[in-house]
mmCIF file of C-alpha atoms in Angstrom:
data_model
loop_
_atom_site.group_PDB
_atom_site.id
_atom_site.type_symbol
_atom_site.label_atom_id
_atom_site.label_comp_id
_atom_site.label_asym_id
_atom_site.label_seq_id
_atom_site.Cartn_x
_atom_site.Cartn_y
_atom_site.Cartn_z
ATOM 1 C CA MET A 6 -114.613 -73.269 139.837
ATOM 2 C CA LYS A 7 -117.779 -75.302 139.782
ATOM 3 C CA THR A 8 -120.203 -76.272 137.067
ATOM 4 C CA ALA A 9 -123.903 -76.073 137.707
ATOM 5 C CA LEU A 10 -123.947 -79.757 138.139
ATOM 6 C CA HIS A 11 -121.324 -79.831 140.783
ATOM 7 C CA ASP A 12 -123.572 -80.751 143.754
ATOM 8 C CA ALA A 13 -125.220 -83.652 141.683
ATOM 9 C CA HIS A 14 -121.699 -85.124 141.240
ATOM 10 C CA VAL A 15 -121.008 -84.988 144.955
ATOM 11 C CA ALA A 16 -124.288 -86.311 145.861
ATOM 12 C CA HIS A 17 -123.820 -89.322 143.545
ATOM 13 C CA GLY A 18 -120.497 -90.255 145.180
ATOM 14 C CA ALA A 19 -118.057 -89.056 142.628
ATOM 15 C CA LYS A 20 -114.414 -88.761 143.258
ATOM 16 C CA MET A 21 -113.891 -85.081 142.431
ATOM 17 C CA GLY A 22 -110.531 -83.702 141.375
ATOM 18 C CA PRO A 23 -109.149 -80.605 139.693
ATOM 19 C CA PHE A 24 -109.325 -80.174 135.924
ATOM 20 C CA ALA A 25 -108.744 -76.979 133.940
ATOM 21 C CA GLY A 26 -109.520 -74.914 137.087
ATOM 22 C CA TYR A 27 -112.771 -76.819 137.880
ATOM 23 C CA ASP A 28 -113.612 -79.253 140.426
ATOM 24 C CA MET A 29 -114.736 -82.062 138.215
ATOM 25 C CA PRO A 30 -115.866 -85.786 138.542
ATOM 26 C CA LEU A 31 -113.148 -88.159 137.766
ATOM 27 C CA TYR A 32 -115.124 -91.421 138.429
ATOM 28 C CA TYR A 33 -118.166 -92.538 140.453
ATOM 29 C CA LYS A 34 -118.464 -95.519 142.906
ATOM 30 C CA GLU A 35 -118.242 -98.335 140.214
ATOM 31 C CA GLY A 36 -114.900 -97.060 139.043
ATOM 32 C CA VAL A 37 -113.275 -96.068 135.701
ATOM 33 C CA LEU A 38 -113.393 -99.649 134.024
ATOM 34 C CA LYS A 39 -117.073 -100.212 134.679
ATOM 35 C CA GLU A 40 -117.984 -96.823 133.431
ATOM 36 C CA HIS A 41 -115.739 -97.318 130.236
ATOM 37 C CA GLU A 42 -117.573 -100.578 129.600
ATOM 38 C CA TRP A 43 -121.002 -99.104 130.245
ATOM 39 C CA VAL A 44 -120.511 -96.415 127.553
ATOM 40 C CA ARG A 45 -119.469 -98.866 125.042
ATOM 41 C CA ALA A 46 -122.551 -101.115 125.868
ATOM 42 C CA SER A 47 -125.252 -98.683 126.809
ATOM 43 C CA ALA A 48 -125.182 -94.945 127.419
ATOM 44 C CA GLY A 49 -123.263 -92.602 129.683
ATOM 45 C CA ILE A 50 -123.783 -88.900 130.638
ATOM 46 C CA PHE A 51 -120.700 -86.676 131.076
ATOM 47 C CA ASP A 52 -120.804 -83.089 132.410
ATOM 48 C CA VAL A 53 -118.520 -81.209 130.175
ATOM 49 C CA SER A 54 -119.786 -77.787 131.076
ATOM 50 C CA HIS A 55 -116.331 -76.805 131.843
ATOM 51 C CA MET A 56 -115.821 -76.403 128.046
ATOM 52 C CA GLY A 57 -116.162 -73.086 126.459
ATOM 53 C CA GLN A 58 -119.382 -72.397 124.364
ATOM 54 C CA VAL A 59 -119.301 -69.339 121.984
ATOM 55 C CA ILE A 60 -121.499 -67.584 119.608
ATOM 56 C CA MET A 61 -119.945 -65.612 116.663
ATOM 57 C CA GLU A 62 -121.862 -63.521 114.320
ATOM 58 C CA GLY A 63 -121.103 -60.840 111.654
ATOM 59 C CA PRO A 64 -120.488 -60.286 107.917
ATOM 60 C CA GLY A 65 -117.539 -62.081 106.452
ATOM 61 C CA LEU A 66 -117.341 -64.718 109.282
ATOM 62 C CA ALA A 67 -116.985 -67.565 107.140
ATOM 63 C CA THR A 68 -113.987 -65.870 105.562
ATOM 64 C CA PHE A 69 -112.565 -64.977 108.988
ATOM 65 C CA LEU A 70 -112.835 -68.471 110.252
ATOM 66 C CA GLU A 71 -110.795 -69.650 107.091
ATOM 67 C CA LYS A 72 -108.094 -67.210 108.361
ATOM 68 C CA ILE A 73 -107.802 -68.637 111.828
ATOM 69 C CA THR A 74 -108.182 -72.278 110.762
ATOM 70 C CA PRO A 75 -107.019 -74.416 107.730
ATOM 71 C CA SER A 76 -110.667 -75.602 107.083
ATOM 72 C CA ALA A 77 -113.405 -74.298 104.778
ATOM 73 C CA PHE A 78 -116.541 -72.626 105.898
ATOM 74 C CA GLN A 79 -117.778 -70.712 102.954
ATOM 75 C CA ASN A 80 -119.933 -73.570 101.560
ATOM 76 C CA LYS A 81 -120.575 -75.247 104.935
ATOM 77 C CA GLN A 82 -124.233 -76.438 105.320
ATOM 78 C CA PHE A 83 -126.379 -74.818 107.863
ATOM 79 C CA GLY A 84 -126.231 -77.128 111.044
ATOM 80 C CA ARG A 85 -122.985 -78.761 109.899
ATOM 81 C CA ALA A 86 -120.271 -79.076 112.477
ATOM 82 C CA GLN A 87 -116.568 -79.050 111.636
ATOM 83 C CA TYR A 88 -113.728 -80.428 113.866
ATOM 84 C CA THR A 89 -110.714 -78.151 113.213
ATOM 85 C CA VAL A 90 -107.718 -76.324 114.793
ATOM 86 C CA LEU A 91 -106.701 -72.739 115.503
ATOM 87 C CA THR A 92 -103.214 -72.291 114.210
ATOM 88 C CA ASN A 93 -100.672 -69.863 115.314
ATOM 89 C CA GLU A 94 -97.991 -67.841 113.146
ATOM 90 C CA GLU A 95 -95.598 -70.661 113.504
ATOM 91 C CA GLY A 96 -98.080 -73.206 112.185
ATOM 92 C CA GLY A 97 -98.581 -74.769 115.647
ATOM 93 C CA ILE A 98 -102.067 -75.555 117.093
ATOM 94 C CA VAL A 99 -103.532 -72.943 119.583
ATOM 95 C CA ASP A 100 -106.457 -75.450 120.302
ATOM 96 C CA ASP A 101 -108.671 -78.019 118.625
ATOM 97 C CA LEU A 102 -112.268 -77.007 118.546
ATOM 98 C CA ILE A 103 -115.709 -77.716 116.962
ATOM 99 C CA ILE A 104 -117.276 -75.082 114.819
ATOM 100 C CA THR A 105 -120.928 -75.357 113.699
ATOM 101 C CA ARG A 106 -122.720 -73.204 111.238
ATOM 102 C CA LEU A 107 -126.188 -72.092 112.566
ATOM 103 C CA GLU A 108 -126.962 -69.599 109.966
ATOM 104 C CA GLU A 109 -125.356 -67.633 107.033
ATOM 105 C CA GLU A 110 -123.171 -65.401 109.359
ATOM 106 C CA LYS A 111 -123.710 -67.115 112.693
ATOM 107 C CA PHE A 112 -121.579 -69.977 114.102
ATOM 108 C CA PHE A 113 -121.729 -71.944 117.382
ATOM 109 C CA ILE A 114 -118.185 -72.817 118.676
ATOM 110 C CA VAL A 115 -117.042 -75.367 121.451
ATOM 111 C CA VAL A 116 -113.584 -74.987 122.745
ATOM 112 C CA ASN A 117 -111.278 -76.982 125.245
ATOM 113 C CA ALA A 118 -111.842 -75.997 128.950
ATOM 114 C CA GLY A 119 -108.245 -75.235 129.642
ATOM 115 C CA CYS A 120 -107.853 -73.064 126.597
ATOM 116 C CA LYS A 121 -111.032 -71.054 126.425
ATOM 117 C CA GLU A 122 -109.644 -67.876 127.826
ATOM 118 C CA LYS A 123 -106.539 -68.229 125.449
ATOM 119 C CA ASP A 124 -108.693 -69.181 122.540
ATOM 120 C CA ILE A 125 -111.267 -66.261 122.956
ATOM 121 C CA ALA A 126 -108.485 -63.712 123.328
ATOM 122 C CA TRP A 127 -106.666 -65.114 120.305
ATOM 123 C CA ILE A 128 -109.713 -65.016 118.031
ATOM 124 C CA LYS A 129 -110.599 -61.395 119.303
ATOM 125 C CA ASN A 130 -107.104 -60.252 118.643
ATOM 126 C CA GLN A 131 -107.534 -61.228 114.968
ATOM 127 C CA MET A 132 -111.174 -60.390 114.636
ATOM 128 C CA PRO A 133 -112.517 -57.597 112.413
ATOM 129 C CA LYS A 134 -114.794 -55.038 114.173
ATOM 130 C CA ALA A 135 -117.986 -56.074 112.243
ATOM 131 C CA ILE A 136 -117.831 -59.579 113.935
ATOM 132 C CA THR A 137 -119.109 -60.266 117.441
ATOM 133 C CA LEU A 138 -118.095 -62.871 119.990
ATOM 134 C CA ASP A 139 -120.436 -63.882 122.843
ATOM 135 C CA TYR A 140 -119.173 -66.416 125.469
ATOM 136 C CA LEU A 141 -122.091 -68.356 126.679
ATOM 137 C CA ALA A 142 -121.452 -68.418 130.518
ATOM 138 C CA ASP A 143 -125.000 -69.084 131.227
ATOM 139 C CA ARG A 144 -125.115 -72.594 129.541
ATOM 140 C CA SER A 145 -124.125 -76.008 130.503
ATOM 141 C CA LEU A 146 -122.869 -78.830 128.236
ATOM 142 C CA ILE A 147 -124.073 -82.554 128.831
ATOM 143 C CA ALA A 148 -122.685 -85.359 126.639
ATOM 144 C CA VAL A 149 -124.754 -88.427 126.261
ATOM 145 C CA GLN A 150 -122.715 -91.158 124.701
ATOM 146 C CA GLY A 151 -123.270 -94.820 123.799
ATOM 147 C CA PRO A 152 -125.312 -97.076 121.638
ATOM 148 C CA LYS A 153 -128.464 -96.434 123.379
ATOM 149 C CA ALA A 154 -128.154 -92.649 123.455
ATOM 150 C CA GLU A 155 -130.627 -92.116 120.599
ATOM 151 C CA ALA A 156 -133.349 -94.048 122.223
ATOM 152 C CA VAL A 157 -132.855 -92.284 125.560
ATOM 153 C CA ILE A 158 -133.313 -88.959 124.051
ATOM 154 C CA SER A 159 -136.352 -90.148 122.220
ATOM 155 C CA GLU A 160 -137.896 -91.795 125.327
ATOM 156 C CA LEU A 161 -137.108 -88.992 127.926
ATOM 157 C CA PHE A 162 -137.638 -85.918 125.770
ATOM 158 C CA GLY A 163 -139.726 -87.101 122.766
ATOM 159 C CA VAL A 164 -137.003 -85.792 120.447
ATOM 160 C CA ASP A 165 -136.688 -87.887 117.406
ATOM 161 C CA THR A 166 -132.940 -87.718 116.338
ATOM 162 C CA SER A 167 -132.968 -90.627 113.873
ATOM 163 C CA ASP A 168 -132.412 -88.386 110.813
ATOM 164 C CA LEU A 169 -129.804 -86.331 112.288
ATOM 165 C CA PRO A 170 -126.431 -87.069 110.696
ATOM 166 C CA TYR A 171 -123.167 -87.326 112.648
ATOM 167 C CA MET A 172 -121.654 -83.828 113.153
ATOM 168 C CA PHE A 173 -125.004 -81.881 112.870
ATOM 169 C CA ILE A 174 -126.920 -79.847 115.194
ATOM 170 C CA MET A 175 -130.708 -79.454 116.048
ATOM 171 C CA PRO A 176 -130.733 -75.898 117.464
ATOM 172 C CA ASP A 177 -133.551 -74.550 119.769
ATOM 173 C CA ILE A 178 -135.327 -77.816 120.596
ATOM 174 C CA GLU A 179 -137.757 -77.546 123.624
ATOM 175 C CA ILE A 180 -136.720 -79.695 126.328
ATOM 176 C CA MET A 181 -138.442 -79.592 129.612
ATOM 177 C CA GLY A 182 -139.646 -76.021 128.745
ATOM 178 C CA GLU A 183 -136.185 -74.626 127.656
ATOM 179 C CA SER A 184 -134.443 -74.100 124.420
ATOM 180 C CA VAL A 185 -131.695 -76.754 124.095
ATOM 181 C CA HIS A 186 -129.248 -77.277 121.203
ATOM 182 C CA ILE A 187 -128.569 -80.968 120.275
ATOM 183 C CA SER A 188 -125.488 -81.867 118.416
ATOM 184 C CA ARG A 189 -124.744 -85.411 117.228
ATOM 185 C CA LEU A 190 -121.217 -85.579 118.153
ATOM 186 C CA GLY A 191 -118.930 -86.474 121.100
ATOM 187 C CA TYR A 192 -115.382 -87.752 121.905
ATOM 188 C CA THR A 193 -115.831 -91.421 122.718
ATOM 189 C CA GLY A 194 -116.247 -93.033 119.166
ATOM 190 C CA GLU A 195 -119.829 -94.070 120.174
ATOM 191 C CA ASP A 196 -123.066 -92.654 118.714
ATOM 192 C CA GLY A 197 -124.105 -89.776 120.960
ATOM 193 C CA PHE A 198 -125.040 -86.153 121.621
ATOM 194 C CA GLU A 199 -124.016 -83.091 123.264
ATOM 195 C CA LEU A 200 -126.830 -80.906 124.704
ATOM 196 C CA SER A 201 -126.300 -77.341 125.431
ATOM 197 C CA VAL A 202 -128.712 -76.338 128.234
ATOM 198 C CA PRO A 203 -129.289 -73.133 130.097
ATOM 199 C CA ASN A 204 -127.606 -73.385 133.466
ATOM 200 C CA GLU A 205 -130.937 -73.156 135.533
ATOM 201 C CA LYS A 206 -132.138 -76.099 133.700
ATOM 202 C CA ALA A 207 -129.134 -78.290 133.554
ATOM 203 C CA LEU A 208 -129.719 -80.085 136.937
ATOM 204 C CA ASP A 209 -133.155 -81.090 135.773
ATOM 205 C CA VAL A 210 -132.036 -82.472 132.489
ATOM 206 C CA TRP A 211 -129.012 -84.159 134.158
ATOM 207 C CA ASN A 212 -131.469 -85.846 136.772
ATOM 208 C CA LYS A 213 -133.906 -86.883 134.107
ATOM 209 C CA LEU A 214 -131.068 -88.542 132.044
ATOM 210 C CA ALA A 215 -129.469 -90.278 135.158
ATOM 211 C CA GLY A 216 -132.842 -91.747 136.180
ATOM 212 C CA HIS A 217 -133.101 -93.749 132.882
ATOM 213 C CA LYS A 218 -132.243 -97.513 133.308
ATOM 214 C CA SER A 219 -129.902 -97.338 130.445
ATOM 215 C CA VAL A 220 -127.879 -94.338 131.764
ATOM 216 C CA LYS A 221 -125.079 -93.958 134.269
ATOM 217 C CA PRO A 222 -123.058 -90.774 135.280
ATOM 218 C CA ILE A 223 -119.441 -91.131 133.767
ATOM 219 C CA GLY A 224 -116.275 -89.275 134.998
ATOM 220 C CA LEU A 225 -113.483 -87.669 133.079
ATOM 221 C CA ALA A 226 -111.082 -90.655 133.823
ATOM 222 C CA ALA A 227 -113.167 -92.876 131.639
ATOM 223 C CA ARG A 228 -113.707 -90.173 129.053
ATOM 224 C CA ASP A 229 -109.865 -90.217 128.586
ATOM 225 C CA SER A 230 -109.650 -93.916 128.133
ATOM 226 C CA LEU A 231 -112.638 -93.686 125.682
ATOM 227 C CA ARG A 232 -110.928 -91.164 123.490
ATOM 228 C CA LEU A 233 -107.616 -92.761 123.680
ATOM 229 C CA GLU A 234 -109.117 -95.969 122.008
ATOM 230 C CA MET A 235 -110.335 -93.870 119.303
ATOM 231 C CA GLY A 236 -106.941 -92.123 118.823
ATOM 232 C CA TYR A 237 -108.366 -88.699 119.450
ATOM 233 C CA CYS A 238 -105.994 -85.934 120.746
ATOM 234 C CA LEU A 239 -105.914 -84.297 124.006
ATOM 235 C CA TYR A 240 -104.670 -80.782 123.995
ATOM 236 C CA GLY A 241 -101.850 -80.090 126.038
ATOM 237 C CA HIS A 242 -100.612 -83.596 125.726
ATOM 238 C CA ASP A 243 -101.091 -84.901 122.031
ATOM 239 C CA ILE A 244 -101.134 -81.500 120.449
ATOM 240 C CA ASP A 245 -99.805 -77.991 121.500
ATOM 241 C CA GLY A 246 -98.738 -74.572 120.211
ATOM 242 C CA ALA A 247 -95.460 -76.181 118.711
ATOM 243 C CA THR A 248 -97.174 -79.079 116.966
ATOM 244 C CA SER A 249 -98.533 -78.634 113.459
ATOM 245 C CA PRO A 250 -101.813 -80.243 112.218
ATOM 246 C CA VAL A 251 -99.610 -82.171 109.650
ATOM 247 C CA GLU A 252 -97.402 -83.598 112.492
ATOM 248 C CA ALA A 253 -100.542 -84.444 114.462
ATOM 249 C CA ASP A 254 -101.918 -86.531 111.519
ATOM 250 C CA LEU A 255 -104.790 -84.057 111.445
ATOM 251 C CA GLY A 256 -104.320 -83.156 107.789
ATOM 252 C CA TRP A 257 -107.911 -84.155 107.057
ATOM 253 C CA VAL A 258 -109.051 -81.031 108.731
ATOM 254 C CA MET A 259 -107.328 -78.932 105.997
ATOM 255 C CA SER A 260 -109.347 -77.684 102.912
ATOM 256 C CA LYS A 261 -107.801 -77.643 99.477
ATOM 257 C CA THR A 262 -109.365 -74.305 99.009
ATOM 258 C CA ASN A 263 -107.903 -72.675 101.954
ATOM 259 C CA SER A 264 -104.231 -71.886 101.588
ATOM 260 C CA ASP A 265 -104.274 -68.359 103.281
ATOM 261 C CA PHE A 266 -104.796 -69.199 107.014
ATOM 262 C CA ILE A 267 -102.555 -68.100 109.873
ATOM 263 C CA GLY A 268 -99.293 -70.379 109.945
ATOM 264 C CA ALA A 269 -100.004 -71.709 106.456
ATOM 265 C CA LYS A 270 -96.230 -71.407 105.251
ATOM 266 C CA ARG A 271 -95.164 -74.139 107.584
ATOM 267 C CA VAL A 272 -98.141 -76.315 107.539
ATOM 268 C CA LEU A 273 -98.439 -76.398 103.610
ATOM 269 C CA LYS A 274 -94.660 -77.135 103.352
ATOM 270 C CA GLU A 275 -95.205 -80.065 105.690
ATOM 271 C CA ARG A 276 -98.220 -81.205 103.959
ATOM 272 C CA ASP A 277 -96.480 -81.279 100.591
ATOM 273 C CA GLY A 278 -92.974 -82.390 101.726
ATOM 274 C CA GLY A 279 -93.763 -84.419 104.717
ATOM 275 C CA PRO A 280 -92.900 -83.717 108.322
ATOM 276 C CA SER A 281 -89.919 -84.970 110.186
ATOM 277 C CA ARG A 282 -92.061 -86.557 112.908
ATOM 278 C CA LEU A 283 -95.619 -88.021 112.908
ATOM 279 C CA ARG A 284 -98.243 -88.807 115.551
ATOM 280 C CA VAL A 285 -98.784 -92.529 115.582
ATOM 281 C CA GLY A 286 -100.513 -95.242 117.439
ATOM 282 C CA VAL A 287 -98.650 -97.612 119.656
ATOM 283 C CA LYS A 288 -99.600 -101.230 120.779
ATOM 284 C CA LEU A 289 -97.536 -102.918 123.464
ATOM 285 C CA ASN A 290 -96.670 -106.466 122.691
ATOM 286 C CA ASP A 291 -95.075 -107.207 126.091
ATOM 287 C CA PRO A 292 -97.059 -107.047 129.381
ATOM 288 C CA GLY A 293 -96.952 -103.692 130.894
ATOM 289 C CA VAL A 294 -98.549 -100.266 130.789
ATOM 290 C CA ALA A 295 -97.206 -97.499 128.694
ATOM 291 C CA ARG A 296 -97.837 -93.714 129.930
ATOM 292 C CA GLU A 297 -97.327 -90.364 128.755
ATOM 293 C CA GLY A 298 -93.572 -89.537 128.610
ATOM 294 C CA SER A 299 -92.377 -93.093 127.921
ATOM 295 C CA GLU A 300 -89.640 -92.782 125.415
ATOM 296 C CA ILE A 301 -89.724 -94.871 122.128
ATOM 297 C CA PHE A 302 -86.645 -96.697 120.561
ATOM 298 C CA ASN A 303 -85.846 -98.443 117.228
ATOM 299 C CA GLU A 304 -84.223 -101.833 117.104
ATOM 300 C CA LYS A 305 -80.840 -100.347 117.311
ATOM 301 C CA GLY A 306 -81.658 -98.984 120.580
ATOM 302 C CA GLU A 307 -81.827 -95.351 119.307
ATOM 303 C CA LYS A 308 -84.435 -93.029 120.608
ATOM 304 C CA ILE A 309 -86.861 -92.183 117.999
ATOM 305 C CA GLY A 310 -89.856 -90.727 119.736
ATOM 306 C CA THR A 311 -92.005 -90.198 122.921
ATOM 307 C CA LEU A 312 -95.603 -91.127 124.069
ATOM 308 C CA THR A 313 -97.936 -88.301 124.583
ATOM 309 C CA SER A 314 -100.837 -90.398 125.827
ATOM 310 C CA GLY A 315 -100.951 -93.993 127.101
ATOM 311 C CA GLY A 316 -102.686 -96.602 129.262
ATOM 312 C CA PRO A 317 -104.607 -99.870 129.233
ATOM 313 C CA SER A 318 -107.343 -100.340 126.618
ATOM 314 C CA PRO A 319 -110.394 -101.819 128.687
ATOM 315 C CA THR A 320 -111.798 -102.982 125.384
ATOM 316 C CA LEU A 321 -108.728 -104.582 123.724
ATOM 317 C CA LYS A 322 -107.193 -105.648 127.075
ATOM 318 C CA ILE A 323 -103.708 -104.424 126.040
ATOM 319 C CA SER A 324 -101.722 -101.335 126.663
ATOM 320 C CA ILE A 325 -102.043 -98.763 123.917
ATOM 321 C CA GLY A 326 -100.785 -95.227 123.395
ATOM 322 C CA GLN A 327 -100.136 -92.485 120.986
ATOM 323 C CA GLY A 328 -96.989 -90.311 120.407
ATOM 324 C CA TYR A 329 -94.571 -88.653 118.112
ATOM 325 C CA ILE A 330 -91.882 -90.607 116.217
ATOM 326 C CA GLN A 331 -89.411 -89.984 113.309
ATOM 327 C CA SER A 332 -91.436 -90.123 110.191
ATOM 328 C CA GLY A 333 -89.326 -92.907 108.748
ATOM 329 C CA PHE A 334 -90.631 -95.250 111.457
ATOM 330 C CA ALA A 335 -94.272 -94.221 111.207
ATOM 331 C CA LYS A 336 -95.418 -97.267 109.265
ATOM 332 C CA PRO A 337 -98.064 -99.499 110.845
ATOM 333 C CA GLY A 338 -96.489 -102.726 111.949
ATOM 334 C CA GLN A 339 -93.113 -101.161 112.512
ATOM 335 C CA LYS A 340 -91.349 -102.925 115.516
ATOM 336 C CA ILE A 341 -90.389 -100.508 118.217
ATOM 337 C CA PHE A 342 -89.670 -100.570 122.014
ATOM 338 C CA VAL A 343 -91.094 -98.437 124.663
ATOM 339 C CA ASP A 344 -89.275 -97.810 127.873
ATOM 340 C CA VAL A 345 -91.447 -98.484 130.955
ATOM 341 C CA ARG A 346 -89.645 -97.736 134.328
ATOM 342 C CA GLY A 347 -86.337 -98.784 132.745
ATOM 343 C CA ARG A 348 -87.516 -101.912 130.878
ATOM 344 C CA LYS A 349 -87.582 -101.707 127.018
ATOM 345 C CA LEU A 350 -90.768 -103.519 126.204
ATOM 346 C CA ALA A 351 -91.681 -104.843 122.554
ATOM 347 C CA ALA A 352 -94.189 -102.780 120.746
ATOM 348 C CA GLU A 353 -95.284 -101.893 117.176
ATOM 349 C CA VAL A 354 -96.731 -98.852 115.464
ATOM 350 C CA ALA A 355 -100.523 -99.284 115.024
ATOM 351 C CA ASP A 356 -103.232 -97.695 113.027
ATOM 352 C CA MET A 357 -105.562 -95.418 114.626
ATOM 353 C CA PRO A 358 -108.352 -95.477 115.793
ATOM 354 C CA PHE A 359 -107.762 -98.827 117.608
ATOM 355 C CA LEU A 360 -111.480 -99.523 117.585
ATOM 356 C CA LYS A 361 -113.801 -98.896 114.778
ATOM 357 C CA PRO A 362 -116.029 -95.910 115.519
ATOM 358 C CA LYS A 363 -119.809 -96.363 115.822
ATOM 359 C CA THR A 364 -120.835 -92.880 115.095
ATOM 360 C CA LYS A 365 -123.725 -92.240 112.795
ATOM 361 C CA SER A 366 -122.768 -92.458 109.213
ATOM 362 C CA MET A 367 -122.744 -89.118 107.440
ATOM 363 C CA LYS A 368 -125.901 -88.574 105.334
ATOM 364 C CA LYS A 369 -125.348 -85.226 103.998
ATOM 365 C CA LYS A 370 -122.292 -83.844 102.193
ATOM 366 C CA ASP A 371 -121.002 -80.344 101.660
ATOM 367 C CA ALA A 372 -117.959 -78.648 100.163
ATOM 368 C CA ALA A 373 -115.798 -79.409 103.419
#
């Protein structure tokens, strides 16, 4: 499959590759390292149109969302977004997603590209008849990420986002004659936005952004290294249907007022008693690059876990990763060893994120 911006990527010299059933830009001519550094210093644009955009409406919708996730939505402010997870009956994670309240009984949802058909089927299977779900196949999604993102949006489109807090949306903003939803969020740790744009206008918006002196198109490879530095999860790697939100160290998505969600029995037991394994950050102290699948050992040479993501950090200039280890070894600073091609390299458990996020501070609060 192709997004509405596919031809623009090819024309810009992108190295294309398969991702979640789409032919997507992995990187452009300057390469992954330069793209990663550009986002940290200026502003990068990402085509994330392969992700699923959904509108749900109907009476009792907030209550229903509290059934399929461990989060709270009853008192969620209009415009406020919530990162959360869908849980299955076994307390595992069906997917991680962003749910934004637009109106009293209307929510905007963005789900992962590789999971959208599964997610929609899962939600519909639980959904009361009075609630509707509309998959927005006619909209593209463009992420603008980096310290200059706010200025770029203002200069190019005349939209003042200076008062828009992190994890909030400005719906139905007119840009280039079309209605665009602007959300202040992203998956890089930088200040930035995601623009939900009608497909027929996506190329015009992309080209306008790409023509700004502070902006460069960025591929999915740099998006992955940026999210790894922030310790964010990648579904299918760091979390999956067998992993609980407590094991994944995502207990912060759980609301104290919601104990009746699908899979609550296992999740609440692990929250109160502790899981047997835990997702942690890992820093290599020896030279080398640890990758997904590398096994983790203690000082006695006993296997205690496995990396689920890993690679070099362009910012820190060391090899970092994240993975699951036995909870007794999950303390930051714990000495461990990571097997890299048969060599056990010295490493340590590290706090995540590896870098301090630069997202806009939260100005508004609700009962989440």
